[in-house]
PDB file of C-alpha atoms in Angstrom:
ATOM      1  CA  MET V 886      90.305  79.168 115.758  1.00  0.00           C
ATOM      2  CA  SER V 887      87.617  81.542 116.986  1.00  0.00           C
ATOM      3  CA  GLN V 888      89.150  84.773 115.666  1.00  0.00           C
ATOM      4  CA  LEU V 889      88.833  85.830 112.035  1.00  0.00           C
ATOM      5  CA  VAL V 890      90.913  88.255 109.956  1.00  0.00           C
ATOM      6  CA  THR V 891      89.975  89.369 106.459  1.00  0.00           C
ATOM      7  CA  ILE V 892      92.951  90.297 104.287  1.00  0.00           C
ATOM      8  CA  PHE V 893      92.049  92.376 101.244  1.00  0.00           C
ATOM      9  CA  GLY V 894      94.603  91.527  98.569  1.00  0.00           C
ATOM     10  CA  GLY V 895      95.622  88.524 100.641  1.00  0.00           C
ATOM     11  CA  SER V 896      96.932  86.530  97.689  1.00  0.00           C
ATOM     12  CA  GLY V 897      99.370  89.272  96.675  1.00  0.00           C
ATOM     13  CA  PHE V 898     103.058  89.568  97.386  1.00  0.00           C
ATOM     14  CA  VAL V 899     102.658  90.994 100.918  1.00  0.00           C
ATOM     15  CA  GLY V 900      99.197  89.634 101.676  1.00  0.00           C
ATOM     16  CA  ARG V 901     100.117  85.983 101.270  1.00  0.00           C
ATOM     17  CA  HIS V 902     102.890  86.315 103.867  1.00  0.00           C
ATOM     18  CA  ILE V 903     100.481  87.929 106.327  1.00  0.00           C
ATOM     19  CA  ALA V 904      97.927  85.166 105.652  1.00  0.00           C
ATOM     20  CA  GLN V 905     100.541  82.493 106.289  1.00  0.00           C
ATOM     21  CA  ARG V 906     101.639  84.066 109.566  1.00  0.00           C
ATOM     22  CA  MET V 907      98.066  84.529 110.801  1.00  0.00           C
ATOM     23  CA  ALA V 908      97.240  80.910 110.022  1.00  0.00           C
ATOM     24  CA  LYS V 909     100.220  79.865 112.146  1.00  0.00           C
ATOM     25  CA  GLU V 910      98.866  82.115 114.907  1.00  0.00           C
ATOM     26  CA  GLY V 911      95.713  79.983 114.883  1.00  0.00           C
ATOM     27  CA  TRP V 912      93.366  82.559 113.346  1.00  0.00           C
ATOM     28  CA  ARG V 913      90.839  81.868 110.632  1.00  0.00           C
ATOM     29  CA  VAL V 914      91.926  83.780 107.545  1.00  0.00           C
ATOM     30  CA  ARG V 915      89.642  85.112 104.826  1.00  0.00           C
ATOM     31  CA  VAL V 916      91.552  86.143 101.693  1.00  0.00           C
ATOM     32  CA  ALA V 917      89.502  88.728  99.787  1.00  0.00           C
ATOM     33  CA  VAL V 918      90.509  88.904  96.122  1.00  0.00           C
ATOM     34  CA  ARG V 919      89.033  89.640  92.695  1.00  0.00           C
ATOM     35  CA  ARG V 920      89.712  86.130  91.387  1.00  0.00           C
ATOM     36  CA  PRO V 921      89.312  83.519  94.168  1.00  0.00           C
ATOM     37  CA  ASN V 922      89.934  80.643  91.745  1.00  0.00           C
ATOM     38  CA  GLU V 923      93.477  81.984  91.217  1.00  0.00           C
ATOM     39  CA  ALA V 924      94.100  82.224  94.962  1.00  0.00           C
ATOM     40  CA  MET V 925      93.512  78.590  95.900  1.00  0.00           C
ATOM     41  CA  PHE V 926      97.225  78.246  96.719  1.00  0.00           C
ATOM     42  CA  VAL V 927      96.560  79.983 100.070  1.00  0.00           C
ATOM     43  CA  LYS V 928      94.358  77.155 101.381  1.00  0.00           C
ATOM     44  CA  PRO V 929      97.270  74.896 102.473  1.00  0.00           C
ATOM     45  CA  TYR V 930      98.621  77.714 104.679  1.00  0.00           C
ATOM     46  CA  GLY V 931      96.439  76.319 107.473  1.00  0.00           C
ATOM     47  CA  ALA V 932      94.256  73.397 108.475  1.00  0.00           C
ATOM     48  CA  VAL V 933      91.268  72.358 106.377  1.00  0.00           C
ATOM     49  CA  GLY V 934      88.914  75.333 106.120  1.00  0.00           C
ATOM     50  CA  GLN V 935      91.191  77.678 108.081  1.00  0.00           C
ATOM     51  CA  VAL V 936      92.253  79.823 105.111  1.00  0.00           C
ATOM     52  CA  GLU V 937      89.592  80.596 102.516  1.00  0.00           C
ATOM     53  CA  PRO V 938      89.749  82.838  99.410  1.00  0.00           C
ATOM     54  CA  VAL V 939      86.557  84.834  98.753  1.00  0.00           C
ATOM     55  CA  PHE V 940      85.504  87.225  96.011  1.00  0.00           C
ATOM     56  CA  CYS V 941      85.735  90.955  96.647  1.00  0.00           C
ATOM     57  CA  ASN V 942      85.896  94.136  94.597  1.00  0.00           C
ATOM     58  CA  ILE V 943      87.057  96.963  96.853  1.00  0.00           C
ATOM     59  CA  ARG V 944      85.353  99.485  94.572  1.00  0.00           C
ATOM     60  CA  ASP V 945      81.965  98.147  95.728  1.00  0.00           C
ATOM     61  CA  ASP V 946      80.432  98.650  99.189  1.00  0.00           C
ATOM     62  CA  ALA V 947      78.335  95.469  99.208  1.00  0.00           C
ATOM     63  CA  SER V 948      81.276  93.360  98.123  1.00  0.00           C
ATOM     64  CA  VAL V 949      83.543  94.754 100.843  1.00  0.00           C
ATOM     65  CA  LYS V 950      80.870  94.358 103.510  1.00  0.00           C
ATOM     66  CA  SER V 951      80.236  90.749 102.548  1.00  0.00           C
ATOM     67  CA  ALA V 952      83.950  89.895 102.617  1.00  0.00           C
ATOM     68  CA  MET V 953      84.531  91.248 106.131  1.00  0.00           C
ATOM     69  CA  GLN V 954      81.335  89.882 107.718  1.00  0.00           C
ATOM     70  CA  GLY V 955      82.108  88.658 111.244  1.00  0.00           C
ATOM     71  CA  SER V 956      85.771  89.685 111.165  1.00  0.00           C
ATOM     72  CA  ASP V 957      87.711  90.640 114.284  1.00  0.00           C
ATOM     73  CA  ALA V 958      90.356  92.452 112.217  1.00  0.00           C
ATOM     74  CA  VAL V 959      90.920  93.544 108.632  1.00  0.00           C
ATOM     75  CA  VAL V 960      94.068  94.196 106.608  1.00  0.00           C
ATOM     76  CA  ASN V 961      94.291  96.194 103.389  1.00  0.00           C
ATOM     77  CA  CYS V 962      97.176  95.155 101.141  1.00  0.00           C
ATOM     78  CA  VAL V 963      95.644  96.272  97.851  1.00  0.00           C
ATOM     79  CA  GLY V 964      97.820  98.573  95.789  1.00  0.00           C
ATOM     80  CA  ILE V 965      98.708  99.264  92.162  1.00  0.00           C
ATOM     81  CA  LEU V 966     101.789 100.660  90.421  1.00  0.00           C
ATOM     82  CA  ALA V 967      99.944 102.210  87.465  1.00  0.00           C
ATOM     83  CA  ASN V 968      96.390 103.073  86.433  1.00  0.00           C
ATOM     84  CA  ARG V 969      94.645 100.373  84.456  1.00  0.00           C
ATOM     85  CA  GLY V 970      91.015 100.647  83.381  1.00  0.00           C
ATOM     86  CA  LYS V 971      88.728 101.288  86.354  1.00  0.00           C
ATOM     87  CA  ASN V 972      91.529 100.419  88.752  1.00  0.00           C
ATOM     88  CA  THR V 973      93.038 103.858  89.174  1.00  0.00           C
ATOM     89  CA  PHE V 974      95.151 105.293  91.975  1.00  0.00           C
ATOM     90  CA  GLY V 975      92.095 107.191  93.199  1.00  0.00           C
ATOM     91  CA  SER V 976      89.607 104.331  93.068  1.00  0.00           C
ATOM     92  CA  VAL V 977      91.931 101.730  94.591  1.00  0.00           C
ATOM     93  CA  GLN V 978      94.464 103.401  96.875  1.00  0.00           C
ATOM     94  CA  HIS V 979      92.301 106.276  98.085  1.00  0.00           C
ATOM     95  CA  GLU V 980      88.610 105.416  97.810  1.00  0.00           C
ATOM     96  CA  GLY V 981      89.134 101.665  98.180  1.00  0.00           C
ATOM     97  CA  ALA V 982      91.187 102.026 101.355  1.00  0.00           C
ATOM     98  CA  GLU V 983      88.700 104.460 102.888  1.00  0.00           C
ATOM     99  CA  ARG V 984      85.784 102.206 101.916  1.00  0.00           C
ATOM    100  CA  ILE V 985      87.316  99.272 103.791  1.00  0.00           C
ATOM    101  CA  ALA V 986      87.865 101.430 106.900  1.00  0.00           C
ATOM    102  CA  ARG V 987      84.392 102.996 106.763  1.00  0.00           C
ATOM    103  CA  ILE V 988      82.636  99.649 106.478  1.00  0.00           C
ATOM    104  CA  ALA V 989      84.922  98.079 109.104  1.00  0.00           C
ATOM    105  CA  ALA V 990      83.934 100.817 111.568  1.00  0.00           C
ATOM    106  CA  ALA V 991      80.242 100.363 110.754  1.00  0.00           C
ATOM    107  CA  GLU V 992      80.520  96.580 111.194  1.00  0.00           C
ATOM    108  CA  GLY V 993      82.253  96.918 114.556  1.00  0.00           C
ATOM    109  CA  VAL V 994      85.576  95.411 113.430  1.00  0.00           C
ATOM    110  CA  GLY V 995      88.052  95.890 116.248  1.00  0.00           C
ATOM    111  CA  ARG V 996      91.361  96.423 114.438  1.00  0.00           C
ATOM    112  CA  MET V 997      92.697  97.440 111.039  1.00  0.00           C
ATOM    113  CA  VAL V 998      96.121  97.352 109.392  1.00  0.00           C
ATOM    114  CA  HIS V 999      96.671  99.385 106.237  1.00  0.00           C
ATOM    115  CA  VAL V1000      99.741  98.869 104.043  1.00  0.00           C
ATOM    116  CA  SER V1001     100.746 102.186 102.470  1.00  0.00           C
ATOM    117  CA  ALA V1002     104.202 103.233 101.213  1.00  0.00           C
ATOM    118  CA  ILE V1003     107.129 105.480 102.086  1.00  0.00           C
ATOM    119  CA  GLY V1004     106.711 108.756 100.253  1.00  0.00           C
ATOM    120  CA  ALA V1005     102.944 109.021 100.756  1.00  0.00           C
ATOM    121  CA  ASP V1006     102.292 112.754 100.401  1.00  0.00           C
ATOM    122  CA  ALA V1007      99.086 114.562  99.501  1.00  0.00           C
ATOM    123  CA  GLY V1008     101.161 117.455  98.134  1.00  0.00           C
ATOM    124  CA  SER V1009     103.329 115.296  95.872  1.00  0.00           C
ATOM    125  CA  ALA V1010     103.367 115.731  92.103  1.00  0.00           C
ATOM    126  CA  SER V1011     103.006 111.933  91.887  1.00  0.00           C
ATOM    127  CA  HIS V1012      99.423 110.657  91.702  1.00  0.00           C
ATOM    128  CA  TYR V1013     100.604 107.418  93.310  1.00  0.00           C
ATOM    129  CA  ALA V1014     102.014 109.242  96.347  1.00  0.00           C
ATOM    130  CA  GLN V1015      98.929 111.471  96.553  1.00  0.00           C
ATOM    131  CA  SER V1016      96.544 108.515  96.558  1.00  0.00           C
ATOM    132  CA  LYS V1017      98.578 106.714  99.219  1.00  0.00           C
ATOM    133  CA  ALA V1018      98.370 109.759 101.512  1.00  0.00           C
ATOM    134  CA  LEU V1019      94.657 110.254 100.878  1.00  0.00           C
ATOM    135  CA  GLY V1020      94.088 106.568 101.552  1.00  0.00           C
ATOM    136  CA  GLU V1021      95.872 106.848 104.899  1.00  0.00           C
ATOM    137  CA  ALA V1022      93.760 109.872 105.837  1.00  0.00           C
ATOM    138  CA  GLY V1023      90.585 108.043 104.845  1.00  0.00           C
ATOM    139  CA  VAL V1024      91.521 105.029 106.966  1.00  0.00           C
ATOM    140  CA  LEU V1025      92.302 107.129 110.043  1.00  0.00           C
ATOM    141  CA  LYS V1026      89.085 109.117 109.609  1.00  0.00           C
ATOM    142  CA  HIS V1027      87.023 105.993 110.281  1.00  0.00           C
ATOM    143  CA  MET V1028      89.520 103.793 112.168  1.00  0.00           C
ATOM    144  CA  PRO V1029      91.692 106.238 114.170  1.00  0.00           C
ATOM    145  CA  GLU V1030      93.460 103.409 116.042  1.00  0.00           C
ATOM    146  CA  ALA V1031      94.507 101.648 112.835  1.00  0.00           C
ATOM    147  CA  MET V1032      98.102 100.622 112.167  1.00  0.00           C
ATOM    148  CA  ILE V1033      99.547 102.296 109.054  1.00  0.00           C
ATOM    149  CA  LEU V1034     102.623 100.642 107.558  1.00  0.00           C
ATOM    150  CA  ARG V1035     104.815 102.549 105.126  1.00  0.00           C
ATOM    151  CA  PRO V1036     107.415 100.135 103.725  1.00  0.00           C
ATOM    152  CA  SER V1037     110.248 101.054 101.397  1.00  0.00           C
ATOM    153  CA  VAL V1038     110.612  98.922  98.264  1.00  0.00           C
ATOM    154  CA  ILE V1039     109.846  95.341  99.327  1.00  0.00           C
ATOM    155  CA  PHE V1040     112.048  92.410  98.350  1.00  0.00           C
ATOM    156  CA  GLY V1041     111.441  88.677  98.472  1.00  0.00           C
ATOM    157  CA  GLN V1042     110.974  85.696  96.193  1.00  0.00           C
ATOM    158  CA  ASP V1043     108.230  87.260  94.049  1.00  0.00           C
ATOM    159  CA  ASP V1044     109.326  90.892  94.269  1.00  0.00           C
ATOM    160  CA  GLU V1045     109.096  93.357  91.391  1.00  0.00           C
ATOM    161  CA  PHE V1046     112.406  95.014  92.242  1.00  0.00           C
ATOM    162  CA  PHE V1047     115.398  92.661  92.172  1.00  0.00           C
ATOM    163  CA  ASN V1048     113.606  90.110  89.975  1.00  0.00           C
ATOM    164  CA  ARG V1049     112.809  92.754  87.376  1.00  0.00           C
ATOM    165  CA  PHE V1050     116.370  94.058  87.067  1.00  0.00           C
ATOM    166  CA  ALA V1051     117.803  90.529  87.138  1.00  0.00           C
ATOM    167  CA  ALA V1052     115.551  89.566  84.220  1.00  0.00           C
ATOM    168  CA  MET V1053     116.684  92.671  82.312  1.00  0.00           C
ATOM    169  CA  ALA V1054     120.327  91.727  82.931  1.00  0.00           C
ATOM    170  CA  ARG V1055     119.894  88.558  80.869  1.00  0.00           C
ATOM    171  CA  MET V1056     118.959  90.502  77.736  1.00  0.00           C
ATOM    172  CA  GLY V1057     122.294  91.997  76.761  1.00  0.00           C
ATOM    173  CA  PRO V1058     125.648  93.492  77.792  1.00  0.00           C
ATOM    174  CA  MET V1059     124.102  96.789  78.960  1.00  0.00           C
ATOM    175  CA  LEU V1060     121.568  97.427  81.709  1.00  0.00           C
ATOM    176  CA  PRO V1061     119.801 100.806  81.379  1.00  0.00           C
ATOM    177  CA  ILE V1062     118.305 102.335  84.527  1.00  0.00           C
ATOM    178  CA  MET V1063     116.896 105.698  85.604  1.00  0.00           C
ATOM    179  CA  GLY V1064     117.308 107.350  88.998  1.00  0.00           C
ATOM    180  CA  GLY V1065     120.589 105.568  89.637  1.00  0.00           C
ATOM    181  CA  ASN V1066     121.541 108.035  92.389  1.00  0.00           C
ATOM    182  CA  THR V1067     118.215 107.747  94.231  1.00  0.00           C
ATOM    183  CA  LYS V1068     118.518 105.998  97.599  1.00  0.00           C
ATOM    184  CA  PHE V1069     116.494 102.918  98.560  1.00  0.00           C
ATOM    185  CA  GLN V1070     116.155 100.967 101.799  1.00  0.00           C
ATOM    186  CA  PRO V1071     114.729  97.569 100.723  1.00  0.00           C
ATOM    187  CA  VAL V1072     112.689  95.713 103.326  1.00  0.00           C
ATOM    188  CA  PHE V1073     112.097  91.959 103.473  1.00  0.00           C
ATOM    189  CA  VAL V1074     108.491  90.973 102.781  1.00  0.00           C
ATOM    190  CA  ASP V1075     108.183  88.687 105.804  1.00  0.00           C
ATOM    191  CA  ASP V1076     109.411  91.462 108.111  1.00  0.00           C
ATOM    192  CA  VAL V1077     106.538  93.626 106.856  1.00  0.00           C
ATOM    193  CA  ALA V1078     104.162  90.714 107.475  1.00  0.00           C
ATOM    194  CA  GLN V1079     105.491  90.318 111.013  1.00  0.00           C
ATOM    195  CA  ALA V1080     104.777  93.993 111.699  1.00  0.00           C
ATOM    196  CA  ALA V1081     101.247  93.619 110.301  1.00  0.00           C
ATOM    197  CA  VAL V1082     100.574  90.644 112.592  1.00  0.00           C
ATOM    198  CA  MET V1083     101.336  92.835 115.608  1.00  0.00           C
ATOM    199  CA  GLY V1084      98.704  95.317 114.439  1.00  0.00           C
ATOM    200  CA  ILE V1085      96.140  92.595 113.790  1.00  0.00           C
ATOM    201  CA  LYS V1086      96.611  91.202 117.296  1.00  0.00           C
ATOM    202  CA  GLY V1087      96.378  94.661 118.861  1.00  0.00           C
ATOM    203  CA  ALA V1088      99.987  94.794 120.031  1.00  0.00           C
ATOM    204  CA  ALA V1089     100.710  98.009 118.102  1.00  0.00           C
ATOM    205  CA  SER V1090      98.950 100.869 116.356  1.00  0.00           C
ATOM    206  CA  GLY V1091      99.849 104.137 114.685  1.00  0.00           C
ATOM    207  CA  LEU V1092     102.195 104.980 111.808  1.00  0.00           C
ATOM    208  CA  TYR V1093     105.379 103.011 111.132  1.00  0.00           C
ATOM    209  CA  GLU V1094     107.914 103.486 108.338  1.00  0.00           C
ATOM    210  CA  LEU V1095     109.644 100.228 107.511  1.00  0.00           C
ATOM    211  CA  GLY V1096     113.058  99.970 105.916  1.00  0.00           C
ATOM    212  CA  GLY V1097     115.801  97.360 105.921  1.00  0.00           C
ATOM    213  CA  PRO V1098     119.165  97.703 107.698  1.00  0.00           C
ATOM    214  CA  GLU V1099     120.985  99.076 104.626  1.00  0.00           C
ATOM    215  CA  VAL V1100     120.596 102.187 102.462  1.00  0.00           C
ATOM    216  CA  LYS V1101     122.184 102.307  99.008  1.00  0.00           C
ATOM    217  CA  THR V1102     121.590 104.099  95.742  1.00  0.00           C
ATOM    218  CA  LEU V1103     119.654 102.259  93.058  1.00  0.00           C
ATOM    219  CA  ARG V1104     122.980 101.810  91.243  1.00  0.00           C
ATOM    220  CA  GLY V1105     124.441 100.285  94.396  1.00  0.00           C
ATOM    221  CA  TRP V1106     121.625  97.749  94.680  1.00  0.00           C
ATOM    222  CA  ILE V1107     121.917  96.897  90.981  1.00  0.00           C
ATOM    223  CA  ASP V1108     125.633  96.206  91.433  1.00  0.00           C
ATOM    224  CA  GLU V1109     124.871  93.895  94.369  1.00  0.00           C
ATOM    225  CA  MET V1110     122.204  92.083  92.352  1.00  0.00           C
ATOM    226  CA  LEU V1111     124.625  91.591  89.438  1.00  0.00           C
ATOM    227  CA  GLU V1112     127.182  90.089  91.806  1.00  0.00           C
ATOM    228  CA  VAL V1113     124.597  87.629  93.116  1.00  0.00           C
ATOM    229  CA  ILE V1114     123.578  86.482  89.617  1.00  0.00           C
ATOM    230  CA  HIS V1115     127.226  86.285  88.438  1.00  0.00           C
ATOM    231  CA  ARG V1116     126.806  88.654  85.510  1.00  0.00           C
ATOM    232  CA  LYS V1117     128.909  91.617  84.411  1.00  0.00           C
ATOM    233  CA  ARG V1118     126.896  94.376  82.777  1.00  0.00           C
ATOM    234  CA  ALA V1119     127.540  97.995  81.834  1.00  0.00           C
ATOM    235  CA  VAL V1120     124.958  99.811  83.957  1.00  0.00           C
ATOM    236  CA  ILE V1121     123.818 102.955  82.120  1.00  0.00           C
ATOM    237  CA  ASN V1122     122.089 105.623  84.201  1.00  0.00           C
ATOM    238  CA  LEU V1123     119.793 107.333  81.674  1.00  0.00           C
ATOM    239  CA  PRO V1124     118.915 111.038  82.126  1.00  0.00           C
ATOM    240  CA  PHE V1125     115.388 111.818  83.304  1.00  0.00           C
ATOM    241  CA  GLY V1126     114.834 113.657  80.021  1.00  0.00           C
ATOM    242  CA  VAL V1127     115.225 110.400  78.141  1.00  0.00           C
ATOM    243  CA  GLY V1128     112.882 108.784  80.652  1.00  0.00           C
ATOM    244  CA  ARG V1129     110.197 111.378  79.963  1.00  0.00           C
ATOM    245  CA  LEU V1130     110.427 110.671  76.225  1.00  0.00           C
ATOM    246  CA  MET V1131     110.157 106.941  76.864  1.00  0.00           C
ATOM    247  CA  ALA V1132     107.234 107.332  79.261  1.00  0.00           C
ATOM    248  CA  GLY V1133     105.431 109.592  76.785  1.00  0.00           C
ATOM    249  CA  GLY V1134     105.983 107.177  73.909  1.00  0.00           C
ATOM    250  CA  PHE V1135     104.870 104.128  75.860  1.00  0.00           C
ATOM    251  CA  GLY V1136     101.856 106.024  77.197  1.00  0.00           C
ATOM    252  CA  LEU V1137     100.858 106.979  73.655  1.00  0.00           C
ATOM    253  CA  LEU V1138     101.229 103.376  72.505  1.00  0.00           C
ATOM    254  CA  GLN V1139      98.963 102.245  75.327  1.00  0.00           C
ATOM    255  CA  ALA V1140      96.376 104.864  74.354  1.00  0.00           C
ATOM    256  CA  VAL V1141      96.304 104.061  70.627  1.00  0.00           C
ATOM    257  CA  THR V1142      95.947 100.335  71.378  1.00  0.00           C
ATOM    258  CA  PHE V1143      93.075 101.139  73.788  1.00  0.00           C
ATOM    259  CA  GLY V1144      94.923  99.416  76.614  1.00  0.00           C
ATOM    260  CA  LEU V1145      95.538  96.149  74.745  1.00  0.00           C
ATOM    261  CA  TRP V1146      99.236  96.872  75.261  1.00  0.00           C
ATOM    262  CA  HIS V1147      99.858  97.989  78.834  1.00  0.00           C
ATOM    263  CA  ASN V1148     102.833 100.196  79.672  1.00  0.00           C
ATOM    264  CA  SER V1149     104.715  98.208  82.309  1.00  0.00           C
ATOM    265  CA  VAL V1150     108.107  99.700  81.400  1.00  0.00           C
ATOM    266  CA  ILE V1151     108.077 103.244  82.817  1.00  0.00           C
ATOM    267  CA  THR V1152     105.386 105.871  83.377  1.00  0.00           C
ATOM    268  CA  GLY V1153     105.624 109.598  83.994  1.00  0.00           C
ATOM    269  CA  ASP V1154     104.344 109.072  87.536  1.00  0.00           C
ATOM    270  CA  GLN V1155     107.057 106.517  88.269  1.00  0.00           C
ATOM    271  CA  LEU V1156     109.689 108.965  87.016  1.00  0.00           C
ATOM    272  CA  ILE V1157     108.484 111.507  89.575  1.00  0.00           C
ATOM    273  CA  LEU V1158     108.869 108.914  92.348  1.00  0.00           C
ATOM    274  CA  LEU V1159     112.388 108.034  91.157  1.00  0.00           C
ATOM    275  CA  ARG V1160     113.520 111.600  91.847  1.00  0.00           C
ATOM    276  CA  SER V1161     113.010 111.191  95.616  1.00  0.00           C
ATOM    277  CA  ASP V1162     114.885 108.937  98.038  1.00  0.00           C
ATOM    278  CA  ASN V1163     112.818 105.983  99.267  1.00  0.00           C
ATOM    279  CA  VAL V1164     114.135 105.734 102.825  1.00  0.00           C
ATOM    280  CA  VAL V1165     112.737 105.905 106.348  1.00  0.00           C
ATOM    281  CA  SER V1166     112.195 109.485 107.559  1.00  0.00           C
ATOM    282  CA  GLU V1167     114.179 110.645 110.548  1.00  0.00           C
ATOM    283  CA  GLY V1168     112.199 110.588 113.792  1.00  0.00           C
ATOM    284  CA  THR V1169     109.468 108.171 112.656  1.00  0.00           C
ATOM    285  CA  LYS V1170     108.676 104.894 114.388  1.00  0.00           C
ATOM    286  CA  GLY V1171     109.931 101.783 112.656  1.00  0.00           C
ATOM    287  CA  PHE V1172     111.046  98.206 113.253  1.00  0.00           C
ATOM    288  CA  GLU V1173     112.945  99.128 116.402  1.00  0.00           C
ATOM    289  CA  ALA V1174     109.736 100.342 118.043  1.00  0.00           C
ATOM    290  CA  LEU V1175     108.122  97.011 117.175  1.00  0.00           C
ATOM    291  CA  GLY V1176     111.034  94.952 118.456  1.00  0.00           C
ATOM    292  CA  ILE V1177     111.745  93.484 115.007  1.00  0.00           C
ATOM    293  CA  THR V1178     115.249  93.101 113.577  1.00  0.00           C
ATOM    294  CA  PRO V1179     114.932  93.488 109.779  1.00  0.00           C
ATOM    295  CA  LEU V1180     116.720  91.118 107.438  1.00  0.00           C
ATOM    296  CA  ALA V1181     119.357  92.436 105.007  1.00  0.00           C
ATOM    297  CA  PRO V1182     118.935  91.670 101.280  1.00  0.00           C
ATOM    298  CA  GLU V1183     122.232  89.790 100.972  1.00  0.00           C
ATOM    299  CA  ALA V1184     120.874  87.207 103.427  1.00  0.00           C
ATOM    300  CA  VAL V1185     118.231  85.989 100.984  1.00  0.00           C
ATOM    301  CA  LEU V1186     118.902  87.317  97.460  1.00  0.00           C
ATOM    302  CA  ALA V1187     120.805  84.223  96.332  1.00  0.00           C
ATOM    303  CA  GLU V1188     117.915  82.004  97.454  1.00  0.00           C
ATOM    304  CA  TYR V1189     115.650  83.274  94.684  1.00  0.00           C
ATOM    305  CA  LEU V1190     117.881  85.050  92.162  1.00  0.00           C
ATOM    306  CA  TRP V1191     119.978  81.949  91.351  1.00  0.00           C
ATOM    307  CA  ARG V1192     117.715  81.238  88.354  1.00  0.00           C
ATOM    308  CA  PHE V1193     119.095  84.361  86.630  1.00  0.00           C
ATOM    309  CA  ARG V1194     122.683  83.081  86.735  1.00  0.00           C
ATOM    310  CA  PRO V1195     124.226  81.984  83.416  1.00  0.00           C
ATOM    311  CA  SER V1196     123.894  78.301  84.349  1.00  0.00           C
ATOM    312  CA  GLY V1197     121.127  78.657  86.911  1.00  0.00           C
ATOM    313  CA  GLN V1198     121.394  76.215  89.802  1.00  0.00           C
ATOM    314  CA  TYR V1199     124.530  74.671  88.283  1.00  0.00           C
ATOM    315  CA  ASP V1200     126.537  77.891  88.335  1.00  0.00           C
ATOM    316  CA  ALA V1201     128.068  77.162  91.738  1.00  0.00           C
ATOM    317  CA  ILE V1202     129.067  73.673  90.597  1.00  0.00           C
ATOM    318  CA  LYS V1203     130.812  75.101  87.526  1.00  0.00           C
ATOM    319  CA  ASP V1204     132.688  77.608  89.695  1.00  0.00           C
ATOM    320  CA  SER V1205     133.878  74.791  91.960  1.00  0.00           C
ATOM    321  CA  ALA V1206     134.956  72.734  88.975  1.00  0.00           C
ATOM    322  CA  ARG V1207     137.115  75.576  87.661  1.00  0.00           C
ATOM    323  CA  ASN V1208     138.971  75.709  90.970  1.00  0.00           C
ATOM    324  CA  MET V1209     139.696  71.998  91.108  1.00  0.00           C
ATOM    325  CA  LYS V1210     143.312  70.929  90.634  1.00  0.00           C
ATOM    326  CA  ILE V1211     143.801  68.131  88.194  1.00  0.00           C
TER     327      ILE V1211
END
């Protein structure tokens, strides 16, 4: 275990899968997070002392430098879905990403993997998409041989996509959504981690857009999710005009409460993103170039969405009982 990788955001949804894979590869893994005491669950990923959570604030040079001291490779998995306090799109996804790359270059770190997102575009009206593009540019400015990964919406046990809509489906007979006709290409979290491992080990570099084997509209994925959790719901595709009113109202509520109530429902920036398809661009390198066969959602959805079924883990037993002949 002579080689060391520092994973910024290594206790997050994507980062923990990369940490687990790198531990299996025999590397020492340093998980750089804001709250190390809440990331102790990563320690059993490897042998005693192989995986260690450490404190890091990517908005601070000294903190980033300390976290990556002696590293052979670094990975940046830090990202946010909405501005919150000092953690803004600019400070985290642009400046934070560039800071990691700049300090990595100065420290002589050999390789870097940066997790961005499909739709990264400096000319976008979305601040999220702008910051992702600026972060990529900042990384390549200092680490030109870095691997940039642009995944579509990521699914897996702790995802914020299928889990969120499945939780909403338990609340009533109707399921309101926005952007129902927008196309998505969900990608399995461990497939993204597998791609990142190749970059860490120096087997690949450059830009890759990662999407799963299937493309459907948001409405199509919602219908598949409802089938998995055995619930029938009237899916209502709300107009974007209604979404703007909701986003404005929730944003105002967040402002008047001085952030005590955080808008995690829908923001104006998220509405902008929902207007564009979230699929792999034609002509870009992807899983095929890496020799990875991506997993389809239907292969794993039931493994973690069963808890949203009317009777949870007993739903299948009840179905079997109904079919029994007395």
